[in-house]
Tab-separated table of N, CA and C in Angstrom:
chain	number	residue	atom	x	y	z
K	358	MET	N	-8.614	-21.464	43.990
K	358	MET	CA	-8.794	-21.115	43.263
K	358	MET	C	-10.320	-20.095	43.781
K	359	ALA	N	-9.420	-18.146	42.844
K	359	ALA	CA	-10.208	-17.141	42.838
K	359	ALA	C	-11.597	-17.016	41.125
K	360	HIS	N	-12.597	-17.497	41.354
K	360	HIS	CA	-13.097	-17.705	40.680
K	360	HIS	C	-13.802	-16.294	40.083
K	361	PHE	N	-13.971	-16.137	38.875
K	361	PHE	CA	-15.294	-15.314	38.475
K	361	PHE	C	-16.109	-15.857	37.543
K	362	THR	N	-17.860	-15.099	38.459
K	362	THR	CA	-19.240	-16.233	38.652
K	362	THR	C	-20.003	-15.358	37.166
K	363	TYR	N	-19.955	-15.768	35.994
K	363	TYR	CA	-20.879	-14.715	35.165
K	363	TYR	C	-22.064	-15.702	34.861
K	364	ASN	N	-23.316	-14.889	34.159
K	364	ASN	CA	-24.849	-15.895	33.821
K	364	ASN	C	-24.297	-15.930	32.157
K	365	LEU	N	-24.416	-16.648	30.939
K	365	LEU	CA	-24.866	-17.256	30.278
K	365	LEU	C	-26.221	-16.170	29.866
K	366	GLY	N	-27.007	-15.778	30.193
K	366	GLY	CA	-28.402	-15.837	30.132
K	366	GLY	C	-29.158	-17.162	29.836
K	367	ASP	N	-28.887	-18.588	30.231
K	367	ASP	CA	-29.748	-19.450	30.755
K	367	ASP	C	-30.240	-19.302	31.776
K	368	GLY	N	-29.474	-18.597	33.102
K	368	GLY	CA	-30.778	-18.566	33.978
K	368	GLY	C	-29.201	-19.405	35.144
K	369	LYS	N	-27.817	-19.747	34.193
K	369	LYS	CA	-27.258	-21.282	34.938
K	369	LYS	C	-25.810	-19.569	34.684
K	370	LEU	N	-25.164	-19.969	36.365
K	370	LEU	CA	-24.153	-19.213	36.826
K	370	LEU	C	-23.183	-20.013	35.921
K	371	LYS	N	-22.463	-19.685	35.998
K	371	LYS	CA	-21.269	-20.352	35.201
K	371	LYS	C	-19.164	-19.911	36.725
K	372	LYS	N	-18.932	-20.044	36.320
K	372	LYS	CA	-17.172	-20.128	37.190
K	372	LYS	C	-16.391	-19.983	36.288
K	373	LEU	N	-15.720	-19.195	36.403
K	373	LEU	CA	-14.436	-19.205	35.127
K	373	LEU	C	-13.089	-19.028	36.121
K	374	PRO	N	-12.546	-19.487	36.357
K	374	PRO	CA	-11.320	-18.840	36.368
K	374	PRO	C	-10.175	-17.226	36.304
K	375	LEU	N	-10.402	-16.913	37.372
K	375	LEU	CA	-9.936	-16.035	37.256
K	375	LEU	C	-8.938	-15.180	36.615
K	376	ILE	N	-7.866	-16.349	36.541
K	376	ILE	CA	-6.560	-15.723	36.418
K	376	ILE	C	-7.119	-16.306	34.551
K	377	LEU	N	-7.599	-16.882	33.900
K	377	LEU	CA	-8.881	-16.533	32.319
K	377	LEU	C	-9.880	-15.838	32.396
K	378	THR	N	-9.699	-14.993	33.109
K	378	THR	CA	-10.588	-14.043	33.305
K	378	THR	C	-10.350	-12.884	32.426
K	379	PHE	N	-8.807	-12.725	33.667
K	379	PHE	CA	-7.652	-11.626	34.018
K	379	PHE	C	-7.111	-11.747	31.604
K	380	LEU	N	-7.104	-12.577	31.345
K	380	LEU	CA	-6.656	-12.746	30.606
K	380	LEU	C	-7.448	-12.645	29.049
K	381	LEU	N	-8.467	-12.492	29.075
K	381	LEU	CA	-9.298	-12.776	27.604
K	381	LEU	C	-9.833	-11.139	28.675
K	382	MET	N	-9.540	-9.775	29.555
K	382	MET	CA	-9.565	-8.901	29.241
K	382	MET	C	-8.444	-8.123	29.131
K	383	ILE	N	-7.510	-8.820	29.023
K	383	ILE	CA	-6.196	-7.760	28.686
K	383	ILE	C	-6.287	-8.477	27.382
K	384	SER	N	-6.863	-9.260	26.473
K	384	SER	CA	-7.085	-9.923	24.849
K	384	SER	C	-7.892	-8.442	24.561
K	385	PHE	N	-9.097	-8.868	25.145
K	385	PHE	CA	-10.232	-8.136	24.717
K	385	PHE	C	-9.485	-6.396	24.728
K	386	THR	N	-8.692	-6.009	25.503
K	386	THR	CA	-8.387	-5.190	25.949
K	386	THR	C	-7.446	-4.352	24.512
K	387	GLY	N	-6.500	-5.161	24.053
K	387	GLY	CA	-5.804	-5.656	22.961
K	387	GLY	C	-6.058	-5.529	21.711
K	388	PHE	N	-7.085	-5.327	21.470
K	388	PHE	CA	-8.553	-5.285	20.268
K	388	PHE	C	-9.133	-4.662	20.236
K	389	ILE	N	-9.232	-3.363	21.018
K	389	ILE	CA	-10.264	-1.748	21.204
K	389	ILE	C	-8.562	-1.681	20.208
K	390	HIS	N	-8.056	-1.798	21.458
K	390	HIS	CA	-6.601	-0.609	20.834
K	390	HIS	C	-6.205	-0.474	19.686
K	391	ALA	N	-6.383	-2.141	19.077
K	391	ALA	CA	-5.234	-1.941	17.359
K	391	ALA	C	-6.533	-1.439	16.439
K	392	ALA	N	-7.866	-1.710	17.011
K	392	ALA	CA	-9.044	-1.037	16.129
K	392	ALA	C	-9.071	0.756	16.650
K	393	VAL	N	-8.174	0.958	17.431
K	393	VAL	CA	-8.639	2.404	17.584
K	393	VAL	C	-7.125	2.835	16.112
K	394	ASP	N	-6.355	2.396	16.621
K	394	ASP	CA	-4.833	2.554	16.080
K	394	ASP	C	-5.576	2.703	14.472
K	395	GLU	N	-5.629	1.367	14.060
K	395	GLU	CA	-6.178	1.196	12.861
K	395	GLU	C	-6.950	2.819	11.864
K	396	LYS	N	-8.436	2.555	12.776
K	396	LYS	CA	-8.917	4.050	13.491
K	396	LYS	C	-7.653	5.589	13.340
K	397	GLU	N	-7.322	5.512	13.121
K	397	GLU	CA	-6.976	7.146	13.824
K	397	GLU	C	-5.305	6.835	12.784
K	398	ALA	N	-4.371	5.035	11.608
K	398	ALA	CA	-3.792	5.678	11.144
K	398	ALA	C	-4.696	6.130	9.487
K	399	GLU	N	-6.126	5.358	9.650
K	399	GLU	CA	-6.929	5.289	8.629
K	399	GLU	C	-7.264	7.587	8.412
K	400	SER	N	-7.369	7.682	9.257
K	400	SER	CA	-7.258	9.393	9.197
K	400	SER	C	-6.249	9.972	9.500
K	401	ILE	N	-5.378	9.842	9.017
K	401	ILE	CA	-3.693	10.088	9.346
K	401	ILE	C	-3.691	9.993	7.130
K	402	TYR	N	-3.781	8.522	7.207
K	402	TYR	CA	-3.700	7.951	5.796
K	402	TYR	C	-4.969	9.096	4.307
K	403	GLN	N	-6.176	9.552	5.151
K	403	GLN	CA	-7.022	10.488	4.143
K	403	GLN	C	-6.962	11.927	4.368
K	404	LYS	N	-5.913	12.212	5.462
K	404	LYS	CA	-5.240	13.057	5.398
K	404	LYS	C	-3.663	13.810	4.487
K	405	ALA	N	-2.893	12.756	4.190
K	405	ALA	CA	-2.501	12.546	3.164
K	405	ALA	C	-2.570	12.788	1.879
K	406	LYS	N	-3.616	11.467	1.769
K	406	LYS	CA	-4.210	11.682	0.450
K	406	LYS	C	-4.705	13.151	0.017
K	407	LYS	N	-5.925	13.684	0.942
K	407	LYS	CA	-6.043	15.275	-0.190
K	407	LYS	C	-4.900	15.996	0.440
K	408	LYS	N	-3.975	15.867	0.898
K	408	LYS	CA	-2.681	16.764	1.324
K	408	LYS	C	-2.368	16.461	0.123
K	409	THR	N	-2.076	15.039	-0.945
K	409	THR	CA	-1.592	14.792	-2.572
K	409	THR	C	-1.987	15.651	-3.390
K	410	ILE	N	-3.816	15.640	-2.933
K	410	ILE	CA	-4.460	15.516	-4.615
K	410	ILE	C	-4.619	17.417	-4.269
K	411	SER	N	-3.921	18.029	-3.500
K	411	SER	CA	-3.597	19.428	-3.978
K	411	SER	C	-2.097	19.540	-3.618
K	412	LEU	N	-1.227	18.683	-3.787
K	412	LEU	CA	0.245	18.557	-4.546
K	412	LEU	C	0.459	19.539	-3.139
K	413	ASN	N	-0.047	19.305	-2.023
K	413	ASN	CA	0.817	19.362	-1.486
K	413	ASN	C	2.155	18.461	-0.460
K	414	TRP	N	3.591	18.626	-1.233
K	414	TRP	CA	4.130	17.085	-1.231
K	414	TRP	C	4.705	17.105	0.252
K	415	GLU	N	5.103	18.298	0.645
K	415	GLU	CA	5.908	18.274	1.810
K	415	GLU	C	5.404	17.847	3.536
K	416	GLU	N	3.910	18.657	2.714
K	416	GLU	CA	2.858	17.859	4.484
K	416	GLU	C	2.138	16.765	4.313
K	417	ALA	N	2.731	16.289	3.047
K	417	ALA	CA	1.389	14.868	2.623
K	417	ALA	C	2.559	13.470	2.810
K	418	LEU	N	3.668	14.061	2.707
K	418	LEU	CA	5.105	13.865	2.306
K	418	LEU	C	5.538	12.834	4.813
K	419	GLU	N	5.111	14.156	5.102
K	419	GLU	CA	4.940	14.218	6.286
K	419	GLU	C	4.309	13.661	6.997
K	420	LEU	N	2.732	13.279	6.278
K	420	LEU	CA	1.536	12.163	7.089
K	420	LEU	C	2.189	11.297	7.005
K	421	PHE	N	2.534	10.828	5.888
K	421	PHE	CA	2.333	9.408	4.691
K	421	PHE	C	3.149	8.697	5.868
K	422	GLY	N	4.546	9.489	5.835
K	422	GLY	CA	5.927	8.714	6.952
K	422	GLY	C	5.014	8.452	8.814
K	423	GLU	N	3.874	10.072	9.026
K	423	GLU	CA	3.451	9.088	11.120
K	423	GLU	C	2.915	7.913	10.607
K	424	ILE	N	2.107	7.396	9.253
K	424	ILE	CA	1.860	6.291	9.116
K	424	ILE	C	3.066	4.975	9.705
K	425	THR	N	4.304	5.199	8.236
K	425	THR	CA	5.298	4.025	8.339
K	425	THR	C	6.055	3.796	9.535
K	426	ASP	N	6.564	5.264	10.049
K	426	ASP	CA	6.666	5.047	11.792
K	426	ASP	C	6.302	4.661	12.840
K	427	ASN	N	5.257	4.871	12.667
K	427	ASN	CA	3.541	4.861	14.058
K	427	ASN	C	2.907	3.798	14.354
K	428	PHE	N	2.419	3.680	12.791
K	428	PHE	CA	1.906	2.245	12.482
K	428	PHE	C	1.686	1.095	11.833
K	429	PRO	N	3.137	0.702	12.737
K	429	PRO	CA	3.378	-1.014	11.847
K	429	PRO	C	2.503	-2.135	12.137
K	430	GLY	N	2.712	-3.226	10.322
K	430	GLY	CA	1.776	-3.729	10.554
K	430	GLY	C	0.412	-3.013	9.658
K	431	SER	N	-0.185	-1.959	9.970
K	431	SER	CA	-2.047	-0.880	9.589
K	431	SER	C	-1.410	-1.790	8.889
K	432	ARG	N	-3.204	-1.867	8.251
K	432	ARG	CA	-2.812	-1.641	6.429
K	432	ARG	C	-2.783	-0.600	5.342
K	433	TYR	N	-2.396	0.791	5.969
K	433	TYR	CA	-2.389	1.323	5.275
K	433	TYR	C	-0.708	1.580	5.587
K	434	GLU	N	-0.013	0.787	6.156
K	434	GLU	CA	1.257	0.984	6.063
K	434	GLU	C	1.965	0.999	5.380
K	435	ASP	N	1.948	-0.125	3.719
K	435	ASP	CA	2.830	-0.522	2.214
K	435	ASP	C	1.589	0.965	1.792
K	436	ASP	N	1.015	0.934	1.678
K	436	ASP	CA	0.192	2.212	1.044
K	436	ASP	C	1.279	3.983	0.829
K	437	ALA	N	1.548	3.845	2.115
K	437	ALA	CA	1.747	5.006	2.660
K	437	ALA	C	3.547	4.937	2.854
K	438	GLN	N	3.635	4.071	2.247
K	438	GLN	CA	5.154	3.189	1.694
K	438	GLN	C	5.960	3.676	0.438
K	439	PHE	N	4.946	4.135	-0.162
K	439	PHE	CA	4.074	3.688	-2.254
K	439	PHE	C	4.169	5.202	-1.954
K	440	TRP	N	3.634	6.726	-1.149
K	440	TRP	CA	3.029	7.276	-1.360
K	440	TRP	C	4.414	8.639	-1.168
K	441	VAL	N	5.153	7.273	-0.431
K	441	VAL	CA	6.163	8.663	0.391
K	441	VAL	C	6.775	8.725	-1.074
K	442	GLY	N	7.372	7.727	-1.835
K	442	GLY	CA	8.230	6.973	-2.865
K	442	GLY	C	8.060	8.304	-3.867
K	443	TYR	N	6.176	8.728	-3.892
K	443	TYR	CA	5.898	9.132	-4.411
K	443	TYR	C	5.250	11.160	-4.527
K	444	CYS	N	5.936	11.493	-3.365
K	444	CYS	CA	5.501	12.198	-2.236
K	444	CYS	C	7.143	12.966	-3.262
K	445	LEU	N	8.090	12.459	-2.974
K	445	LEU	CA	9.323	12.793	-2.655
K	445	LEU	C	9.802	12.957	-4.965
K	446	GLU	N	9.165	12.011	-5.158
K	446	GLU	CA	9.485	11.820	-7.046
K	446	GLU	C	9.149	13.472	-6.237
K	447	LYS	N	8.025	13.928	-6.872
K	447	LYS	CA	7.227	14.778	-7.273
K	447	LYS	C	7.877	16.222	-6.805
K	448	ARG	N	7.948	16.440	-5.333
K	448	ARG	CA	8.528	17.069	-5.268
K	448	ARG	C	10.068	18.441	-5.963
K	449	GLY	N	10.666	17.263	-6.653
K	449	GLY	CA	11.500	17.314	-7.435
K	449	GLY	C	12.635	17.457	-6.470
K	450	GLY	N	14.648	17.433	-6.826
K	450	GLY	CA	15.123	17.676	-6.492
K	450	GLY	C	15.276	16.108	-5.501
K	451	SER	N	14.640	14.938	-5.730
K	451	SER	CA	14.404	14.284	-3.978
K	451	SER	C	14.600	12.429	-5.176
K	452	GLU	N	14.324	12.770	-6.621
K	452	GLU	CA	14.912	11.602	-7.220
K	452	GLU	C	15.558	10.133	-5.912
K	453	ILE	N	17.136	10.479	-5.701
K	453	ILE	CA	17.550	9.709	-5.418
K	453	ILE	C	16.524	9.033	-3.643
K	454	GLU	N	16.129	10.358	-3.257
K	454	GLU	CA	14.809	9.497	-1.803
K	454	GLU	C	14.077	8.970	-2.897
K	455	SER	N	13.443	9.105	-3.500
K	455	SER	CA	11.998	8.216	-4.202
K	455	SER	C	12.890	7.437	-4.500
K	456	PHE	N	13.779	6.742	-4.868
K	456	PHE	CA	14.347	5.841	-6.040
K	456	PHE	C	13.922	4.926	-4.453
K	457	MET	N	15.252	5.431	-2.807
K	457	MET	CA	15.195	4.563	-2.124
K	457	MET	C	13.589	4.684	-1.106
K	458	ALA	N	12.844	5.158	-1.691
K	458	ALA	CA	11.709	4.477	-0.592
K	458	ALA	C	10.471	3.623	-1.785
K	459	TYR	N	10.659	3.643	-3.489
K	459	TYR	CA	10.232	2.647	-3.839
K	459	TYR	C	11.091	1.454	-3.602
K	460	SER	N	12.515	1.244	-3.268
K	460	SER	CA	13.273	-0.144	-2.781
K	460	SER	C	13.019	-0.281	-1.437
K	461	ASP	N	12.748	0.266	-0.790
K	461	ASP	CA	11.514	-0.144	0.551
K	461	ASP	C	10.225	-0.811	0.381
K	462	LEU	N	9.510	-0.430	-0.419
K	462	LEU	CA	8.471	-1.470	-0.825
K	462	LEU	C	8.339	-2.451	-1.024
K	463	ILE	N	9.115	-2.979	-2.161
K	463	ILE	CA	9.185	-3.852	-2.332
K	463	ILE	C	9.839	-4.435	-1.647
K	464	LYS	N	11.415	-4.679	-0.884
K	464	LYS	CA	12.049	-5.589	0.292
K	464	LYS	C	10.797	-5.642	0.931
K	465	LYS	N	9.994	-4.540	1.882
K	465	LYS	CA	9.786	-4.082	3.359
K	465	LYS	C	7.736	-5.070	3.173
K	466	TYR	N	7.676	-5.116	1.646
K	466	TYR	CA	5.832	-5.649	1.464
K	466	TYR	C	6.186	-6.718	0.676
K	467	PRO	N	6.932	-7.359	0.748
K	467	PRO	CA	7.190	-8.493	-0.682
K	467	PRO	C	5.252	-8.297	-1.209
K	468	GLN	N	4.420	-8.137	-0.706
K	468	GLN	CA	3.072	-9.054	-1.271
K	468	GLN	C	2.133	-7.770	-1.365
K	469	SER	N	2.580	-6.578	-1.504
K	469	SER	CA	2.498	-5.428	-1.702
K	469	SER	C	1.552	-5.432	-2.990
K	470	THR	N	0.158	-4.397	-3.228
K	470	THR	CA	-0.262	-4.220	-4.793
K	470	THR	C	-0.154	-3.121	-5.333
K	471	ARG	N	1.397	-2.657	-4.515
K	471	ARG	CA	1.963	-1.124	-5.007
K	471	ARG	C	2.963	-1.575	-6.022
K	472	ILE	N	3.861	-3.015	-5.166
K	472	ILE	CA	5.479	-3.507	-6.075
K	472	ILE	C	5.579	-2.573	-7.576
K	473	ARG	N	3.680	-3.646	-8.336
K	473	ARG	CA	4.077	-3.233	-9.787
K	473	ARG	C	4.424	-1.271	-10.557
K	474	ASP	N	3.701	-0.554	-9.599
K	474	ASP	CA	3.417	0.565	-9.429
K	474	ASP	C	4.725	1.085	-8.985
K	475	ALA	N	5.593	0.822	-7.982
K	475	ALA	CA	6.808	2.089	-7.977
K	475	ALA	C	8.548	1.244	-8.189
K	476	ILE	N	8.115	0.172	-8.263
K	476	ILE	CA	8.838	-0.156	-10.247
K	476	ILE	C	8.707	0.229	-11.352
K	477	VAL	N	7.730	0.569	-11.722
K	477	VAL	CA	6.952	1.570	-12.621
K	477	VAL	C	7.612	2.736	-12.846
K	478	HIS	N	8.119	2.297	-10.968
K	478	HIS	CA	8.227	4.710	-11.191
K	478	HIS	C	10.153	4.872	-11.328
K	479	GLN	N	10.454	2.996	-10.182
K	479	GLN	CA	11.748	3.070	-10.151
K	479	GLN	C	12.411	2.941	-11.923
K	480	ILE	N	12.249	3.068	-13.579
K	480	ILE	CA	11.576	2.715	-13.963
K	480	ILE	C	12.739	5.038	-14.300
K	481	ALA	N	11.660	4.513	-14.858
K	481	ALA	CA	11.538	6.083	-15.125
K	481	ALA	C	12.471	7.499	-13.532
K	482	LEU	N	12.291	7.207	-12.898
K	482	LEU	CA	13.402	7.425	-11.259
K	482	LEU	C	14.903	7.232	-12.781
K	483	SER	N	15.029	5.954	-13.090
K	483	SER	CA	16.371	6.657	-13.108
K	483	SER	C	16.494	6.044	-14.394
K	484	GLU	N	14.996	6.452	-15.706
K	484	GLU	CA	15.645	7.556	-16.477
K	484	GLU	C	16.988	8.538	-16.631
K	485	LYS	N	15.898	9.275	-15.797
K	485	LYS	CA	15.705	10.535	-15.565
K	485	LYS	C	17.643	10.841	-14.461
K	486	LEU	N	17.542	10.463	-13.764
K	486	LEU	CA	18.494	10.159	-13.035
K	486	LEU	C	20.091	9.668	-14.313
K	487	VAL	N	20.024	8.542	-14.840
K	487	VAL	CA	20.911	8.410	-15.731
K	487	VAL	C	21.535	10.166	-16.536
K	488	VAL	N	20.043	9.886	-17.456
K	488	VAL	CA	20.138	11.345	-18.078
K	488	VAL	C	20.991	12.792	-17.652
K	489	GLN	N	20.891	12.808	-16.275
K	489	GLN	CA	21.480	13.577	-15.240
K	489	GLN	C	23.245	13.160	-15.099
K	490	GLY	N	23.387	12.153	-16.130
K	490	GLY	CA	24.969	11.464	-14.584
K	490	GLY	C	24.946	10.433	-13.653
K	491	ARG	N	23.993	10.330	-13.768
K	491	ARG	CA	24.278	8.989	-12.719
K	491	ARG	C	24.019	7.990	-12.929
K	492	ASP	N	25.309	7.215	-13.682
K	492	ASP	CA	25.768	5.790	-14.658
K	492	ASP	C	25.075	4.617	-13.698
K	493	GLN	N	25.228	5.022	-11.904
K	493	GLN	CA	24.759	4.021	-11.229
K	493	GLN	C	23.657	2.910	-11.132
K	494	PHE	N	22.600	4.135	-12.536
K	494	PHE	CA	21.341	3.765	-11.883
K	494	PHE	C	20.846	2.964	-13.238
K	495	HIS	N	22.386	3.565	-13.951
K	495	HIS	CA	21.868	2.931	-16.075
K	495	HIS	C	22.019	1.593	-15.311
K	496	ASP	N	22.285	0.411	-14.723
K	496	ASP	CA	22.196	-1.300	-14.568
K	496	ASP	C	20.397	-1.517	-13.729
K	497	PHE	N	20.554	-0.518	-12.968
K	497	PHE	CA	18.891	-0.686	-13.157
K	497	PHE	C	18.123	-1.592	-14.243
K	498	LEU	N	18.689	-0.453	-15.165
K	498	LEU	CA	17.527	-0.133	-15.994
K	498	LEU	C	18.124	-1.299	-17.206
K	499	LEU	N	19.527	-2.298	-16.605
K	499	LEU	CA	19.684	-3.408	-17.758
K	499	LEU	C	19.121	-4.667	-16.960
K	500	LYS	N	18.545	-4.695	-15.601
K	500	LYS	CA	17.645	-5.855	-14.875
K	500	LYS	C	17.186	-6.411	-15.692
């Protein structure tokens, strides 16, 4: 069996089977890749938040959507989903889409700290939609 020889710093050489060395290298590479992805997700998230603060709903929506679409498992994923709903709500004319984005957050990320905020926004949206004659949202208010 082929081996990789390395030094632990104690002056003694150790042999590690080549297959184990290869597996360790792959694991480490995956870790680095995940860290890079997380950094990229964070960078996009910060840009999206700046667009939100400046009330640029379309660009913020696009950036938050990029996180939810391209960075599954990121620590920003559920937060980005909340902000997708928020941006849709604030841009106007997308109340149903916004309601559904909040529903997606609740379904996909049941442990998210944004769940209560999403429900509060859904209540406000439902009230607005009922006033507009969208009676199907009346049921949501009665739950």
